[in-house]
Amino acid sequence: MKTRGNASRASGRLPILSTLIVVAGAVAVTLALGSCRPHRVPKDELVVLIESPPRSPDPRYALSAYDFKLGRLLYAPLVSVDDLTVEPKMELAKSVRALDATHWEVVLRDARFSDGSQVTTSDVRYTIDSMRDPATGSRMRQRFLDDGLQKIEETGPGRLLFTLSHPHAPFITDLDFGILKRPPPGSKPDRSVLPIGAGPFVFQSRAHDNWTLRANPYFFGGAPPTRTLVLKTIRDDSSRLLALVGGSADLTQNTISLLLLDAVAAQPRLKVMTAHSSVYTYLGLNCEDPILKDRRVREAIADAIDRASIVKDKLHGHAVLATGMLPTFHWAYSADVEKHPFDPALAKRLLDEAGYPDPDGDGPKKRFTIIYKTSNDRLRVAIAEVIADMLGKVGIGVELRVNEFATFFADVKKGNFQLFGMQIPEIAEPDLYDNFFDSRKIPTRQNLDAGGNRMRYANPALDQLLDEGRLEMDREKRKRIYGEVQRVLAHDLPVISLWHEDNVAAMRKNVQGFELLPTAQLTSLARTYKR
């Protein structure tokens, strides 16, 4: 993890960055003149800036990234991967162990909900039963169907026995969901009222898109040092920076453009922190497309992209080139896979072999044209434009289509694309490969949420490997299985692995204790304070 103060490189930034910082300074001066001093957040309050508002932190209904981040602050899970190694970490569970291939024992720690009541096995059962109930409408229900969960028994004080219909190695990480306090008998469900949780913070109020939380004095990890936590939504990039400069906010994570990092670090009262992440950036290819179904074309696209130069120029070096979905620090990562370094000459030969000769050599005519879809995030659009230019240099025409995220993602789920750019956050369990590459997880017209294999990639041999990885309980054997999974995918290329972007936080210099986690969760706010 790196922390940067006044950056010497700031003097070489683009004029637009200098202009932005001048504007920020002008705003700060205006504030000072208009109110004698700039607004400052009280010392016992922490204001964290986010770019889109959470809607439902209830673990049963959470959908967006910020739903999950806020939910993790309010609801403690049995197990999490909120550490630097993305290994299972005990939270409300004191221990989780497999008694045999289909029976798991969970022992609870001595923990309390935010109202001071004990966390019991009955609360755990209620949470899971609520998620499994079709009437609840929870997206978590599918997790327990995949697990083959048949029965939960309370075998003693603080002890639970889970019985599965079949071996399921990812079960321990599948316990990563917030536990809710069981409501009184006879209570009617009310989605407008947040359940009681055992996380480090407690919901206090919501005003428009801003959420205010207070410290939970009963949190098993110790009451947070900050009494009040505010998650404040500011959608505009520049406005978030101005809020930090002006002192009306304390911290933000992954919301400041990488182009502005030097400018942020040059501010005397701000600092920047960066660390490697598990977030996976990739290009998805439609494997049913008449052109892209040829593996040689997919490899040519991979060989035509100079990923290193994009990381250097667009991400300012804040990313690690990826060889697959898993980051290099993951326990199941394998480096023994086909690599696809920048090689435009090889890309041209592959396209020739695939039956797409260049009609006029280095002239303007293209071998063929593909549609590349991306969200309207400015950085994603800038990256897409660079990739389109690189593909054009080997004779591939690109029609770039940019939409706001909801429209873009709807097209991806429908298979209405040839090429798209996307990210996968929070990669911890290698069983995630199953959702994205198992042929049984290809979305259908009847069920667009049937799975994440939106590339429509089908390989029976890979399906078999994914089944073996899910059933195998021995970690070393699982690692070998997923090593082969990575080799198959690196060869077949249903996706082109780009990089793992760094997590980046910008904050006031008096903020202490914040830690960047590979999953980009905000749980370290429970240990963050201002000096």
Short mmCIF file of C-alpha atoms in Angstrom, two decimals:
data_model
loop_
_atom_site.label_atom_id
_atom_site.label_comp_id
_atom_site.label_asym_id
_atom_site.label_seq_id
_atom_site.Cartn_x
_atom_site.Cartn_y
_atom_site.Cartn_z
CA MET A 1 0.00 0.00 0.00
CA LYS A 2 1.32 3.41 -0.93
CA THR A 3 0.54 6.84 0.45
CA ARG A 4 1.47 9.95 -1.47
CA GLY A 5 1.79 13.50 -0.22
CA ASN A 6 2.85 16.57 -2.19
CA ALA A 7 3.72 15.02 -5.54
CA SER A 8 6.73 16.34 -7.45
CA ARG A 9 5.12 15.13 -10.68
CA ALA A 10 2.28 17.61 -10.23
CA SER A 11 4.23 20.32 -12.06
CA GLY A 12 4.04 18.31 -15.27
CA ARG A 13 0.29 17.69 -15.30
CA LEU A 14 -1.97 18.84 -18.10
CA PRO A 15 -3.23 22.45 -18.09
CA ILE A 16 -6.78 21.29 -17.45
CA LEU A 17 -5.66 19.74 -14.17
CA SER A 18 -3.95 22.93 -13.12
CA THR A 19 -7.11 24.81 -14.00
CA LEU A 20 -9.20 22.48 -11.89
CA ILE A 21 -6.97 22.94 -8.87
CA VAL A 22 -7.05 26.72 -9.36
CA VAL A 23 -10.85 26.50 -9.37
CA ALA A 24 -10.75 24.37 -6.22
CA GLY A 25 -8.55 26.94 -4.53
CA ALA A 26 -10.83 29.75 -5.63
CA VAL A 27 -13.84 27.96 -4.18
CA ALA A 28 -12.02 27.45 -0.88
CA VAL A 29 -11.12 31.16 -0.75
CA THR A 30 -14.70 32.13 -1.54
CA LEU A 31 -15.92 29.94 1.29
CA ALA A 32 -13.44 31.54 3.65
CA LEU A 33 -14.45 35.06 2.69
CA GLY A 34 -18.15 34.31 2.83
CA SER A 35 -18.22 32.58 6.22
CA CYS A 36 -14.95 33.62 7.93
CA ARG A 37 -13.64 30.07 7.59
CA PRO A 38 -14.23 27.08 5.30
CA HIS A 39 -16.70 24.45 6.46
CA ARG A 40 -15.04 21.71 8.50
CA VAL A 41 -16.50 18.36 9.45
CA PRO A 42 -16.58 17.88 13.25
CA LYS A 43 -13.74 15.76 14.62
CA ASP A 44 -16.07 12.98 15.83
CA GLU A 45 -17.79 12.76 12.42
CA LEU A 46 -16.44 11.20 9.23
CA VAL A 47 -17.91 12.19 5.85
CA VAL A 48 -17.22 9.69 3.06
CA LEU A 49 -18.04 10.68 -0.52
CA ILE A 50 -19.63 8.20 -2.93
CA GLU A 51 -20.78 8.71 -6.52
CA SER A 52 -24.15 6.92 -6.44
CA PRO A 53 -26.56 6.38 -3.54
CA PRO A 54 -27.26 3.03 -1.89
CA ARG A 55 -30.88 1.94 -2.15
CA SER A 56 -31.20 -1.10 0.09
CA PRO A 57 -28.42 -2.25 2.45
CA ASP A 58 -30.64 -5.12 3.68
CA PRO A 59 -28.58 -8.22 2.67
CA ARG A 60 -31.71 -9.86 1.25
CA TYR A 61 -32.30 -7.12 -1.29
CA ALA A 62 -28.91 -5.50 -1.94
CA LEU A 63 -28.16 -5.08 -5.64
CA SER A 64 -25.63 -2.32 -6.26
CA ALA A 65 -22.02 -2.12 -5.11
CA TYR A 66 -22.91 0.60 -2.62
CA ASP A 67 -25.84 -1.45 -1.30
CA PHE A 68 -23.30 -4.13 -0.36
CA LYS A 69 -20.76 -1.66 1.02
CA LEU A 70 -23.32 0.04 3.25
CA GLY A 71 -24.83 -3.31 4.20
CA ARG A 72 -21.46 -4.57 5.41
CA LEU A 73 -21.22 -1.59 7.77
CA LEU A 74 -24.64 -2.34 9.30
CA TYR A 75 -24.79 -6.15 9.20
CA ALA A 76 -21.92 -8.39 10.29
CA PRO A 77 -21.57 -11.67 8.35
CA LEU A 78 -20.62 -15.10 9.67
CA VAL A 79 -17.53 -15.06 7.43
CA SER A 80 -15.96 -12.42 5.20
CA VAL A 81 -13.00 -12.00 2.85
CA ASP A 82 -12.32 -8.46 4.07
CA ASP A 83 -8.58 -8.79 4.43
CA LEU A 84 -5.49 -8.34 2.29
CA THR A 85 -5.35 -12.00 1.20
CA VAL A 86 -9.09 -12.45 0.36
CA GLU A 87 -8.96 -15.59 2.50
CA PRO A 88 -12.03 -16.55 4.59
CA LYS A 89 -11.99 -14.61 7.84
CA MET A 90 -14.17 -15.42 10.85
CA GLU A 91 -16.63 -12.67 11.81
CA LEU A 92 -19.77 -13.63 13.77
CA ALA A 93 -18.65 -17.24 13.36
CA LYS A 94 -15.98 -18.35 15.80
CA SER A 95 -15.26 -21.35 13.58
CA VAL A 96 -16.56 -23.06 10.44
CA ARG A 97 -15.49 -26.62 9.65
CA ALA A 98 -16.52 -29.43 7.34
CA LEU A 99 -17.40 -32.55 9.36
CA ASP A 100 -17.56 -34.48 6.11
CA ALA A 101 -18.35 -33.70 2.48
CA THR A 102 -21.97 -32.69 3.13
CA HIS A 103 -22.05 -31.52 6.77
CA TRP A 104 -20.68 -28.21 8.05
CA GLU A 105 -20.56 -27.03 11.65
CA VAL A 106 -20.70 -23.32 12.49
CA VAL A 107 -19.90 -22.12 16.01
CA LEU A 108 -20.89 -18.55 16.85
CA ARG A 109 -18.72 -16.12 18.78
CA ASP A 110 -20.08 -14.11 21.71
CA ALA A 111 -21.51 -11.14 19.82
CA ARG A 112 -24.38 -8.70 20.20
CA PHE A 113 -26.71 -6.83 17.91
CA SER A 114 -26.78 -3.04 17.97
CA ASP A 115 -29.63 -3.11 20.50
CA GLY A 116 -27.47 -5.11 22.92
CA SER A 117 -29.22 -8.45 22.43
CA GLN A 118 -27.23 -11.65 21.86
CA VAL A 119 -26.64 -12.97 18.34
CA THR A 120 -28.10 -16.48 18.43
CA THR A 121 -28.43 -19.52 16.22
CA SER A 122 -32.11 -18.62 15.87
CA ASP A 123 -31.14 -15.32 14.23
CA VAL A 124 -28.87 -17.11 11.77
CA ARG A 125 -31.63 -19.55 10.88
CA TYR A 126 -34.13 -16.74 10.46
CA THR A 127 -31.79 -14.83 8.12
CA ILE A 128 -31.17 -17.83 5.87
CA ASP A 129 -34.81 -18.99 5.91
CA SER A 130 -35.88 -15.48 4.92
CA MET A 131 -33.41 -15.45 2.03
CA ARG A 132 -34.52 -18.91 0.88
CA ASP A 133 -38.24 -18.09 1.03
CA PRO A 134 -39.51 -17.39 -2.53
CA ALA A 135 -42.01 -14.93 -1.06
CA THR A 136 -39.13 -12.73 0.14
CA GLY A 137 -37.90 -12.21 -3.41
CA SER A 138 -34.24 -12.25 -2.39
CA ARG A 139 -31.58 -12.73 -5.05
CA MET A 140 -29.65 -14.62 -2.37
CA ARG A 141 -32.02 -17.57 -2.77
CA GLN A 142 -30.03 -18.92 -5.72
CA ARG A 143 -26.92 -19.20 -3.55
CA PHE A 144 -28.59 -21.74 -1.27
CA LEU A 145 -30.04 -23.63 -4.23
CA ASP A 146 -26.53 -23.98 -5.65
CA ASP A 147 -25.25 -25.07 -2.23
CA GLY A 148 -27.87 -27.80 -2.04
CA LEU A 149 -28.73 -26.67 1.49
CA GLN A 150 -31.26 -29.15 2.87
CA LYS A 151 -31.38 -28.58 6.59
CA ILE A 152 -30.12 -26.30 9.37
CA GLU A 153 -30.08 -27.69 12.90
CA GLU A 154 -29.37 -25.90 16.18
CA THR A 155 -27.24 -28.55 17.87
CA GLY A 156 -26.36 -26.61 21.02
CA PRO A 157 -25.76 -23.12 22.39
CA GLY A 158 -24.15 -21.16 19.58
CA ARG A 159 -23.82 -24.25 17.35
CA LEU A 160 -25.38 -24.95 13.97
CA LEU A 161 -25.18 -27.96 11.68
CA PHE A 162 -25.73 -27.39 7.95
CA THR A 163 -26.62 -30.41 5.81
CA LEU A 164 -26.07 -30.19 2.05
CA SER A 165 -27.36 -32.53 -0.64
CA HIS A 166 -23.92 -32.75 -2.25
CA PRO A 167 -20.33 -31.69 -1.54
CA HIS A 168 -19.87 -27.96 -2.03
CA ALA A 169 -16.35 -26.67 -1.40
CA PRO A 170 -17.25 -22.93 -1.60
CA PHE A 171 -19.70 -23.25 1.30
CA ILE A 172 -17.46 -21.39 3.76
CA THR A 173 -17.27 -18.26 1.56
CA ASP A 174 -20.98 -18.58 0.75
CA LEU A 175 -21.55 -17.65 4.42
CA ASP A 176 -20.45 -14.10 3.56
CA PHE A 177 -23.79 -12.33 4.10
CA GLY A 178 -25.09 -10.09 6.86
CA ILE A 179 -27.02 -11.64 9.75
CA LEU A 180 -30.32 -10.03 10.76
CA LYS A 181 -31.97 -10.05 14.16
CA ARG A 182 -35.05 -12.26 14.20
CA PRO A 183 -38.17 -10.08 14.51
CA PRO A 184 -40.74 -10.71 17.27
CA PRO A 185 -43.30 -13.47 16.55
CA GLY A 186 -46.25 -12.22 14.55
CA SER A 187 -44.39 -9.29 13.03
CA LYS A 188 -45.42 -8.39 9.50
CA PRO A 189 -42.67 -7.96 6.89
CA ASP A 190 -41.95 -4.31 6.12
CA ARG A 191 -39.23 -3.55 3.59
CA SER A 192 -39.34 0.14 4.52
CA VAL A 193 -37.87 -0.65 7.96
CA LEU A 194 -34.25 -1.80 8.15
CA PRO A 195 -33.70 -4.90 10.32
CA ILE A 196 -31.38 -4.73 13.33
CA GLY A 197 -27.80 -5.81 12.59
CA ALA A 198 -24.54 -6.50 14.41
CA GLY A 199 -22.18 -4.48 12.21
CA PRO A 200 -19.85 -1.70 13.39
CA PHE A 201 -22.45 1.01 12.68
CA VAL A 202 -26.17 1.57 13.17
CA PHE A 203 -28.55 3.32 10.78
CA GLN A 204 -29.52 6.75 12.10
CA SER A 205 -31.17 8.65 9.25
CA ARG A 206 -31.42 9.13 5.52
CA ALA A 207 -31.81 12.49 3.83
CA HIS A 208 -32.27 12.21 0.09
CA ASP A 209 -29.15 10.38 -1.14
CA ASN A 210 -27.12 10.74 2.07
CA TRP A 211 -27.00 8.12 4.81
CA THR A 212 -26.01 8.90 8.40
CA LEU A 213 -24.80 6.10 10.68
CA ARG A 214 -23.70 6.09 14.30
CA ALA A 215 -21.16 3.87 16.01
CA ASN A 216 -22.45 0.57 17.40
CA PRO A 217 -21.24 0.39 21.04
CA TYR A 218 -21.88 -3.38 21.10
CA PHE A 219 -19.84 -4.25 18.00
CA PHE A 220 -17.80 -7.40 18.69
CA GLY A 221 -14.71 -5.81 17.13
CA GLY A 222 -14.93 -2.82 19.46
CA ALA A 223 -16.94 0.37 19.05
CA PRO A 224 -15.66 2.45 16.11
CA PRO A 225 -13.58 5.49 17.15
CA THR A 226 -15.74 7.75 14.98
CA ARG A 227 -19.11 8.52 16.54
CA THR A 228 -20.91 9.51 13.31
CA LEU A 229 -20.35 8.27 9.75
CA VAL A 230 -21.99 10.00 6.79
CA LEU A 231 -22.08 8.48 3.30
CA LYS A 232 -22.65 11.52 1.11
CA THR A 233 -23.53 11.20 -2.56
CA ILE A 234 -21.92 13.65 -4.99
CA ARG A 235 -22.27 12.48 -8.58
CA ASP A 236 -19.87 14.93 -10.23
CA ASP A 237 -16.14 14.07 -10.16
CA SER A 238 -14.95 17.66 -9.84
CA SER A 239 -17.45 18.45 -7.10
CA ARG A 240 -16.19 15.54 -5.02
CA LEU A 241 -12.65 16.89 -5.29
CA LEU A 242 -13.79 20.37 -4.35
CA ALA A 243 -15.56 18.98 -1.29
CA LEU A 244 -12.33 17.35 -0.13
CA VAL A 245 -10.26 20.47 -0.81
CA GLY A 246 -12.79 22.70 0.91
CA GLY A 247 -12.98 20.49 4.00
CA SER A 248 -16.66 19.54 3.79
CA ALA A 249 -15.71 15.88 3.32
CA ASP A 250 -12.97 13.62 4.68
CA LEU A 251 -12.46 10.64 2.39
CA THR A 252 -13.45 8.99 -0.87
CA GLN A 253 -12.48 5.67 -2.43
CA ASN A 254 -12.31 4.91 -6.16
CA THR A 255 -14.30 8.00 -7.16
CA ILE A 256 -11.53 10.44 -8.14
CA SER A 257 -10.30 10.21 -11.72
CA LEU A 258 -6.84 8.69 -12.00
CA LEU A 259 -5.97 11.68 -14.18
CA LEU A 260 -6.31 13.88 -11.10
CA LEU A 261 -4.20 11.92 -8.63
CA ASP A 262 -1.11 14.07 -8.92
CA ALA A 263 -3.25 17.17 -8.57
CA VAL A 264 -4.92 15.74 -5.45
CA ALA A 265 -1.60 14.72 -3.90
CA ALA A 266 -0.27 18.25 -4.52
CA GLN A 267 -2.90 19.70 -2.22
CA PRO A 268 -1.29 20.49 1.18
CA ARG A 269 -4.21 19.10 3.22
CA LEU A 270 -4.87 15.96 1.15
CA LYS A 271 -3.17 12.61 0.71
CA VAL A 272 -3.63 9.73 -1.72
CA MET A 273 -3.46 6.04 -0.87
CA THR A 274 -3.22 3.25 -3.47
CA ALA A 275 -3.14 -0.55 -3.20
CA HIS A 276 -3.58 -3.56 -5.47
CA SER A 277 -7.09 -4.96 -5.79
CA SER A 278 -8.99 -8.06 -6.89
CA VAL A 279 -11.16 -6.03 -9.28
CA TYR A 280 -10.92 -7.63 -12.75
CA THR A 281 -11.23 -5.57 -15.94
CA TYR A 282 -11.87 -7.49 -19.15
CA LEU A 283 -13.33 -7.47 -22.63
CA GLY A 284 -16.18 -9.89 -23.23
CA LEU A 285 -16.60 -11.40 -26.70
CA ASN A 286 -19.79 -12.91 -28.10
CA CYS A 287 -18.72 -16.45 -28.89
CA GLU A 288 -21.89 -17.07 -30.94
CA ASP A 289 -21.13 -14.16 -33.26
CA PRO A 290 -20.31 -15.29 -36.86
CA ILE A 291 -16.96 -13.47 -36.75
CA LEU A 292 -15.93 -13.87 -33.11
CA LYS A 293 -16.81 -17.55 -32.81
CA ASP A 294 -13.46 -18.20 -34.53
CA ARG A 295 -10.86 -18.46 -31.77
CA ARG A 296 -8.16 -17.08 -34.09
CA VAL A 297 -10.09 -13.81 -34.38
CA ARG A 298 -10.42 -13.57 -30.61
CA GLU A 299 -6.69 -14.17 -30.22
CA ALA A 300 -5.93 -11.56 -32.88
CA ILE A 301 -7.94 -8.99 -30.92
CA ALA A 302 -5.99 -9.87 -27.77
CA ASP A 303 -2.65 -9.58 -29.59
CA ALA A 304 -3.59 -6.21 -31.10
CA ILE A 305 -4.11 -4.49 -27.74
CA ASP A 306 -1.13 -2.85 -26.06
CA ARG A 307 -2.41 -3.22 -22.49
CA ALA A 308 0.81 -1.98 -20.90
CA SER A 309 0.62 1.35 -22.70
CA ILE A 310 -3.03 1.81 -21.68
CA VAL A 311 -2.15 1.16 -18.04
CA LYS A 312 0.69 3.67 -18.31
CA ASP A 313 -1.15 6.41 -20.19
CA LYS A 314 -4.76 6.08 -19.04
CA LEU A 315 -4.43 4.52 -15.59
CA HIS A 316 -1.16 6.27 -14.68
CA GLY A 317 0.40 2.91 -13.79
CA HIS A 318 -2.29 2.09 -11.22
CA ALA A 319 -3.07 -1.44 -12.40
CA VAL A 320 -1.49 -4.88 -12.70
CA LEU A 321 -1.77 -6.68 -16.05
CA ALA A 322 -4.07 -9.69 -15.74
CA THR A 323 -3.55 -13.21 -17.07
CA GLY A 324 -7.07 -14.21 -15.99
CA MET A 325 -9.82 -13.46 -13.51
CA LEU A 326 -7.80 -14.14 -10.36
CA PRO A 327 -5.27 -11.59 -9.06
CA THR A 328 -1.70 -12.76 -8.53
CA PHE A 329 -2.08 -12.83 -4.71
CA HIS A 330 -5.03 -15.25 -4.81
CA TRP A 331 -4.40 -18.75 -3.44
CA ALA A 332 -5.71 -20.39 -6.64
CA TYR A 333 -3.86 -18.13 -9.09
CA SER A 334 -1.77 -19.86 -11.75
CA ALA A 335 0.83 -18.10 -13.90
CA ASP A 336 1.18 -21.20 -16.09
CA VAL A 337 -1.17 -20.02 -18.83
CA GLU A 338 -0.89 -18.72 -22.37
CA LYS A 339 0.08 -15.06 -22.40
CA HIS A 340 -1.01 -12.67 -25.12
CA PRO A 341 1.50 -9.82 -25.24
CA PHE A 342 1.13 -6.97 -27.70
CA ASP A 343 1.98 -8.41 -31.13
CA PRO A 344 0.19 -6.67 -34.02
CA ALA A 345 2.12 -8.68 -36.62
CA LEU A 346 0.82 -11.94 -35.14
CA ALA A 347 -2.68 -10.45 -34.98
CA LYS A 348 -2.58 -9.73 -38.73
CA ARG A 349 -1.37 -13.26 -39.54
CA LEU A 350 -4.16 -14.80 -37.44
CA LEU A 351 -6.78 -12.68 -39.17
CA ASP A 352 -5.40 -13.73 -42.56
CA GLU A 353 -5.57 -17.39 -41.50
CA ALA A 354 -9.14 -16.93 -40.30
CA GLY A 355 -10.16 -15.79 -43.78
CA TYR A 356 -10.20 -12.03 -43.21
CA PRO A 357 -7.40 -10.60 -45.38
CA ASP A 358 -6.79 -6.88 -45.33
CA PRO A 359 -8.39 -5.58 -48.55
CA ASP A 360 -5.93 -2.74 -49.06
CA GLY A 361 -2.89 -3.43 -46.89
CA ASP A 362 -2.36 -0.43 -44.65
CA GLY A 363 -5.11 1.51 -46.40
CA PRO A 364 -8.38 2.73 -44.87
CA LYS A 365 -10.49 -0.32 -45.75
CA LYS A 366 -11.15 -2.78 -42.93
CA ARG A 367 -11.16 -6.57 -42.81
CA PHE A 368 -14.50 -6.37 -40.96
CA THR A 369 -16.19 -4.11 -38.42
CA ILE A 370 -17.38 -5.06 -34.93
CA ILE A 371 -19.58 -3.25 -32.44
CA TYR A 372 -17.90 -2.42 -29.13
CA LYS A 373 -20.22 -1.41 -26.27
CA THR A 374 -19.27 0.39 -23.09
CA SER A 375 -20.81 2.47 -20.33
CA ASN A 376 -20.67 6.25 -20.44
CA ASP A 377 -18.09 6.48 -17.64
CA ARG A 378 -15.49 8.88 -19.01
CA LEU A 379 -12.49 6.70 -18.22
CA ARG A 380 -14.15 3.62 -19.76
CA VAL A 381 -14.95 5.58 -22.91
CA ALA A 382 -11.37 6.86 -23.14
CA ILE A 383 -10.03 3.32 -22.80
CA ALA A 384 -12.49 2.02 -25.41
CA GLU A 385 -11.38 4.71 -27.87
CA VAL A 386 -7.73 3.68 -27.45
CA ILE A 387 -8.57 -0.01 -27.92
CA ALA A 388 -10.63 0.81 -31.02
CA ASP A 389 -7.66 2.68 -32.48
CA MET A 390 -5.33 -0.26 -31.78
CA LEU A 391 -7.71 -2.71 -33.44
CA GLY A 392 -7.97 -0.37 -36.41
CA LYS A 393 -4.20 -0.63 -36.93
CA VAL A 394 -4.51 -4.38 -37.64
CA GLY A 395 -7.46 -3.84 -39.98
CA ILE A 396 -10.40 -4.33 -37.60
CA GLY A 397 -13.05 -1.64 -37.82
CA VAL A 398 -14.77 -0.71 -34.55
CA GLU A 399 -18.11 0.98 -34.09
CA LEU A 400 -18.12 2.30 -30.54
CA ARG A 401 -21.50 2.56 -28.84
CA VAL A 402 -21.71 4.35 -25.50
CA ASN A 403 -24.73 4.22 -23.20
CA GLU A 404 -25.56 4.92 -19.59
CA PHE A 405 -24.89 1.82 -17.52
CA ALA A 406 -28.43 0.42 -17.24
CA THR A 407 -28.94 0.41 -21.02
CA PHE A 408 -25.44 -0.89 -21.67
CA PHE A 409 -25.81 -3.74 -19.17
CA ALA A 410 -29.26 -4.68 -20.50
CA ASP A 411 -27.74 -5.13 -23.96
CA VAL A 412 -24.94 -7.27 -22.53
CA LYS A 413 -27.41 -9.57 -20.74
CA LYS A 414 -29.47 -9.92 -23.93
CA GLY A 415 -26.38 -10.81 -25.96
CA ASN A 416 -26.88 -7.66 -28.02
CA PHE A 417 -23.16 -7.01 -28.55
CA GLN A 418 -20.03 -8.28 -30.23
CA LEU A 419 -17.50 -6.83 -27.81
CA PHE A 420 -18.01 -5.14 -24.43
CA GLY A 421 -15.87 -3.81 -21.57
CA MET A 422 -16.71 -4.71 -17.98
CA GLN A 423 -15.33 -5.16 -14.47
CA ILE A 424 -15.90 -7.85 -11.82
CA PRO A 425 -15.36 -6.70 -8.23
CA GLU A 426 -14.80 -8.74 -5.07
CA ILE A 427 -13.17 -11.82 -6.59
CA ALA A 428 -12.45 -14.17 -3.70
CA GLU A 429 -13.88 -17.63 -4.41
CA PRO A 430 -12.66 -19.34 -7.63
CA ASP A 431 -16.08 -20.96 -7.96
CA LEU A 432 -17.00 -17.60 -9.52
CA TYR A 433 -15.64 -19.08 -12.75
CA ASP A 434 -18.74 -21.29 -12.80
CA ASN A 435 -21.12 -18.35 -13.03
CA PHE A 436 -19.21 -16.68 -15.84
CA PHE A 437 -18.07 -19.59 -18.01
CA ASP A 438 -20.24 -22.66 -17.40
CA SER A 439 -22.37 -23.30 -20.51
CA ARG A 440 -25.35 -23.94 -18.22
CA LYS A 441 -25.12 -20.32 -17.06
CA ILE A 442 -25.78 -18.75 -20.45
CA PRO A 443 -28.71 -16.32 -20.15
CA THR A 444 -31.83 -17.21 -22.10
CA ARG A 445 -34.57 -15.03 -23.58
CA GLN A 446 -36.89 -16.37 -20.91
CA ASN A 447 -34.43 -15.75 -18.07
CA LEU A 448 -31.79 -13.09 -18.64
CA ASP A 449 -30.58 -13.60 -15.05
CA ALA A 450 -30.00 -17.33 -15.46
CA GLY A 451 -26.26 -16.81 -15.17
CA GLY A 452 -23.30 -14.61 -15.93
CA ASN A 453 -21.98 -16.43 -19.01
CA ARG A 454 -22.93 -13.51 -21.21
CA MET A 455 -20.14 -14.38 -23.64
CA ARG A 456 -22.22 -17.46 -24.56
CA TYR A 457 -19.12 -19.60 -24.31
CA ALA A 458 -19.62 -23.37 -24.31
CA ASN A 459 -16.95 -25.96 -23.57
CA PRO A 460 -18.06 -29.31 -22.07
CA ALA A 461 -14.54 -30.04 -20.83
CA LEU A 462 -14.51 -26.78 -18.89
CA ASP A 463 -17.98 -27.50 -17.50
CA GLN A 464 -16.60 -30.76 -16.12
CA LEU A 465 -13.62 -29.00 -14.53
CA LEU A 466 -15.91 -26.45 -12.90
CA ASP A 467 -18.04 -29.24 -11.43
CA GLU A 468 -14.92 -30.91 -10.06
CA GLY A 469 -13.70 -27.65 -8.52
CA ARG A 470 -17.00 -27.14 -6.74
CA LEU A 471 -17.10 -30.72 -5.39
CA GLU A 472 -13.44 -31.14 -4.40
CA MET A 473 -12.92 -30.44 -0.70
CA ASP A 474 -9.10 -30.63 -0.68
CA ARG A 475 -7.66 -27.16 -1.34
CA GLU A 476 -4.48 -28.32 -3.10
CA LYS A 477 -6.51 -30.48 -5.46
CA ARG A 478 -8.88 -27.57 -6.03
CA LYS A 479 -5.91 -25.36 -6.86
CA ARG A 480 -4.78 -27.81 -9.54
CA ILE A 481 -8.30 -27.96 -10.98
CA TYR A 482 -8.60 -24.19 -11.18
CA GLY A 483 -5.11 -23.97 -12.63
CA GLU A 484 -6.41 -26.05 -15.55
CA VAL A 485 -9.54 -23.85 -15.73
CA GLN A 486 -7.28 -20.82 -16.12
CA ARG A 487 -5.24 -22.55 -18.84
CA VAL A 488 -8.35 -23.47 -20.84
CA LEU A 489 -9.77 -19.96 -20.67
CA ALA A 490 -6.44 -18.30 -21.52
CA HIS A 491 -6.35 -20.45 -24.66
CA ASP A 492 -10.01 -20.21 -25.71
CA LEU A 493 -10.35 -16.48 -24.93
CA PRO A 494 -14.08 -15.98 -24.37
CA VAL A 495 -12.84 -12.91 -22.55
CA ILE A 496 -9.66 -10.89 -22.98
CA SER A 497 -8.08 -10.21 -19.62
CA LEU A 498 -6.92 -6.61 -19.32
CA TRP A 499 -5.81 -5.71 -15.79
CA HIS A 500 -6.58 -5.49 -12.09
CA GLU A 501 -6.99 -1.78 -11.33
CA ASP A 502 -5.63 -0.43 -8.06
CA ASN A 503 -7.94 0.79 -5.35
CA VAL A 504 -7.35 4.49 -4.78
CA ALA A 505 -8.44 6.61 -1.82
CA ALA A 506 -8.14 10.38 -1.45
CA MET A 507 -8.54 11.86 2.03
CA ARG A 508 -7.75 14.70 4.36
CA LYS A 509 -4.32 14.32 5.96
CA ASN A 510 -5.80 14.13 9.45
CA VAL A 511 -7.68 10.91 8.58
CA GLN A 512 -6.02 7.89 10.20
CA GLY A 513 -6.59 4.14 10.30
CA PHE A 514 -8.25 3.69 6.90
CA GLU A 515 -7.10 0.58 5.01
CA LEU A 516 -7.68 -0.24 1.36
CA LEU A 517 -8.99 -3.78 0.94
CA PRO A 518 -8.59 -5.80 -2.29
CA THR A 519 -12.40 -6.18 -2.51
CA ALA A 520 -12.88 -2.38 -2.16
CA GLN A 521 -15.20 -2.90 0.82
CA LEU A 522 -15.40 -0.02 3.31
CA THR A 523 -15.29 -2.08 6.51
CA SER A 524 -12.01 -0.49 7.61
CA LEU A 525 -14.09 2.64 8.34
CA ALA A 526 -14.81 0.87 11.62
CA ARG A 527 -11.17 1.62 12.55
CA THR A 528 -10.88 5.05 10.92
CA TYR A 529 -10.67 8.31 12.87
CA LYS A 530 -9.41 11.88 12.65
CA ARG A 531 -6.55 13.19 14.76
#
